[in-house]
């Protein structure tokens, strides 16, 4: 009887170890997936910020150049009228 109890105890211990190892593996996989998702989201947000900043810079430069062109044309017209 003691041998049967010992065998059952060993089997239960092995099952518990396997279940705990599987749970740990699942936790590790979930953590890795969450970290990867967070990194991807951060990279995408940074790319969006960079694109928005580039658009702002391009629009600002375009407005400044158009204003300079307007001033140049206005000066030419004014000098012709003189």
PDB file of C-alpha atoms in Angstrom:
ATOM      1  CA  UNK A   1       0.000   0.000   0.000  1.00  0.00           C
ATOM      2  CA  UNK A   2       2.842   2.343   0.817  1.00  0.00           C
ATOM      3  CA  UNK A   3       4.390   1.728  -2.617  1.00  0.00           C
ATOM      4  CA  UNK A   4       1.131   2.662  -4.381  1.00  0.00           C
ATOM      5  CA  UNK A   5       0.869   5.861  -2.339  1.00  0.00           C
ATOM      6  CA  UNK A   6       4.504   6.657  -3.142  1.00  0.00           C
ATOM      7  CA  UNK A   7       3.915   6.093  -6.896  1.00  0.00           C
ATOM      8  CA  UNK A   8       0.767   8.245  -6.822  1.00  0.00           C
ATOM      9  CA  UNK A   9       2.688  10.954  -4.964  1.00  0.00           C
ATOM     10  CA  UNK A  10       5.476  10.892  -7.565  1.00  0.00           C
ATOM     11  CA  UNK A  11       2.942  11.052 -10.412  1.00  0.00           C
ATOM     12  CA  UNK A  12       1.161  13.989  -8.766  1.00  0.00           C
ATOM     13  CA  UNK A  13       4.483  15.784  -8.251  1.00  0.00           C
ATOM     14  CA  UNK A  14       5.429  15.269 -11.907  1.00  0.00           C
ATOM     15  CA  UNK A  15       2.030  16.529 -13.058  1.00  0.00           C
ATOM     16  CA  UNK A  16       2.322  19.582 -10.806  1.00  0.00           C
ATOM     17  CA  UNK A  17       5.822  20.337 -12.110  1.00  0.00           C
ATOM     18  CA  UNK A  18       4.651  19.993 -15.723  1.00  0.00           C
ATOM     19  CA  UNK A  19       1.618  22.218 -15.109  1.00  0.00           C
ATOM     20  CA  UNK A  20       3.721  24.861 -13.351  1.00  0.00           C
ATOM     21  CA  UNK A  21       6.308  24.768 -16.144  1.00  0.00           C
ATOM     22  CA  UNK A  22       3.576  25.127 -18.765  1.00  0.00           C
ATOM     23  CA  UNK A  23       2.026  28.029 -16.862  1.00  0.00           C
ATOM     24  CA  UNK A  24       5.426  29.698 -16.582  1.00  0.00           C
ATOM     25  CA  UNK A  25       5.985  29.233 -20.310  1.00  0.00           C
ATOM     26  CA  UNK A  26       2.593  30.783 -21.058  1.00  0.00           C
ATOM     27  CA  UNK A  27       3.381  33.730 -18.789  1.00  0.00           C
ATOM     28  CA  UNK A  28       6.745  34.237 -20.503  1.00  0.00           C
ATOM     29  CA  UNK A  29       5.125  34.124 -23.944  1.00  0.00           C
ATOM     30  CA  UNK A  30       2.432  36.602 -22.878  1.00  0.00           C
ATOM     31  CA  UNK A  31       5.030  38.970 -21.423  1.00  0.00           C
ATOM     32  CA  UNK A  32       7.131  38.778 -24.597  1.00  0.00           C
ATOM     33  CA  UNK A  33       4.077  39.443 -26.771  1.00  0.00           C
ATOM     34  CA  UNK A  34       3.054  42.415 -24.620  1.00  0.00           C
ATOM     35  CA  UNK A  35       6.574  43.859 -24.756  1.00  0.00           C
ATOM     36  CA  UNK A  36       6.706  43.444 -28.540  1.00  0.00           C
ATOM     37  CA  UNK A  37       3.294  45.099 -28.939  1.00  0.00           C
ATOM     38  CA  UNK A  38       4.320  48.001 -26.703  1.00  0.00           C
ATOM     39  CA  UNK A  39       7.566  48.475 -28.648  1.00  0.00           C
ATOM     40  CA  UNK A  40       5.703  48.403 -31.970  1.00  0.00           C
ATOM     41  CA  UNK A  41       3.152  50.931 -30.702  1.00  0.00           C
ATOM     42  CA  UNK A  42       5.908  53.233 -29.434  1.00  0.00           C
ATOM     43  CA  UNK A  43       7.762  53.002 -32.765  1.00  0.00           C
ATOM     44  CA  UNK A  44       4.571  53.736 -34.714  1.00  0.00           C
ATOM     45  CA  UNK A  45       3.764  56.714 -32.486  1.00  0.00           C
ATOM     46  CA  UNK A  46       7.300  58.056 -32.911  1.00  0.00           C
ATOM     47  CA  UNK A  47       7.059  57.631 -36.684  1.00  0.00           C
ATOM     48  CA  UNK A  48       3.747  59.500 -36.710  1.00  0.00           C
ATOM     49  CA  UNK A  49       5.282  62.300 -34.637  1.00  0.00           C
ATOM     50  CA  UNK A  50       8.258  62.513 -37.014  1.00  0.00           C
ATOM     51  CA  UNK A  51       5.959  62.622 -40.055  1.00  0.00           C
ATOM     52  CA  UNK A  52       3.815  65.336 -38.462  1.00  0.00           C
ATOM     53  CA  UNK A  53       6.910  67.372 -37.618  1.00  0.00           C
ATOM     54  CA  UNK A  54       8.205  66.972 -41.177  1.00  0.00           C
ATOM     55  CA  UNK A  55       4.857  68.130 -42.553  1.00  0.00           C
ATOM     56  CA  UNK A  56       4.910  71.142 -40.225  1.00  0.00           C
ATOM     57  CA  UNK A  57       8.453  72.020 -41.328  1.00  0.00           C
ATOM     58  CA  UNK A  58       7.600  71.628 -45.029  1.00  0.00           C
ATOM     59  CA  UNK A  59       4.441  73.723 -44.693  1.00  0.00           C
ATOM     60  CA  UNK A  60       6.325  76.394 -42.737  1.00  0.00           C
ATOM     61  CA  UNK A  61       9.096  76.562 -45.336  1.00  0.00           C
ATOM     62  CA  UNK A  62       6.521  76.707 -48.131  1.00  0.00           C
ATOM     63  CA  UNK A  63       4.651  79.557 -46.432  1.00  0.00           C
ATOM     64  CA  UNK A  64       7.874  81.487 -45.846  1.00  0.00           C
ATOM     65  CA  UNK A  65       8.958  80.997 -49.465  1.00  0.00           C
ATOM     66  CA  UNK A  66       5.542  82.031 -50.774  1.00  0.00           C
ATOM     67  CA  UNK A  67       5.627  85.120 -48.566  1.00  0.00           C
ATOM     68  CA  UNK A  68       9.127  85.966 -49.835  1.00  0.00           C
ATOM     69  CA  UNK A  69       7.899  85.522 -53.413  1.00  0.00           C
ATOM     70  CA  UNK A  70       4.929  87.766 -52.670  1.00  0.00           C
ATOM     71  CA  UNK A  71       7.250  90.460 -51.251  1.00  0.00           C
ATOM     72  CA  UNK A  72       9.536  90.145 -54.283  1.00  0.00           C
ATOM     73  CA  UNK A  73       6.644  90.478 -56.747  1.00  0.00           C
ATOM     74  CA  UNK A  74       5.188  93.375 -54.764  1.00  0.00           C
ATOM     75  CA  UNK A  75       8.564  95.159 -54.790  1.00  0.00           C
ATOM     76  CA  UNK A  76       8.896  94.627 -58.559  1.00  0.00           C
ATOM     77  CA  UNK A  77       5.422  96.018 -59.193  1.00  0.00           C
ATOM     78  CA  UNK A  78       6.078  98.943 -56.848  1.00  0.00           C
ATOM     79  CA  UNK A  79       9.425  99.728 -58.524  1.00  0.00           C
ATOM     80  CA  UNK A  80       7.807  99.593 -61.990  1.00  0.00           C
ATOM     81  CA  UNK A  81       5.131 102.050 -60.847  1.00  0.00           C
ATOM     82  CA  UNK A  82       7.783 104.466 -59.624  1.00  0.00           C
TER      83      UNK A  82
END
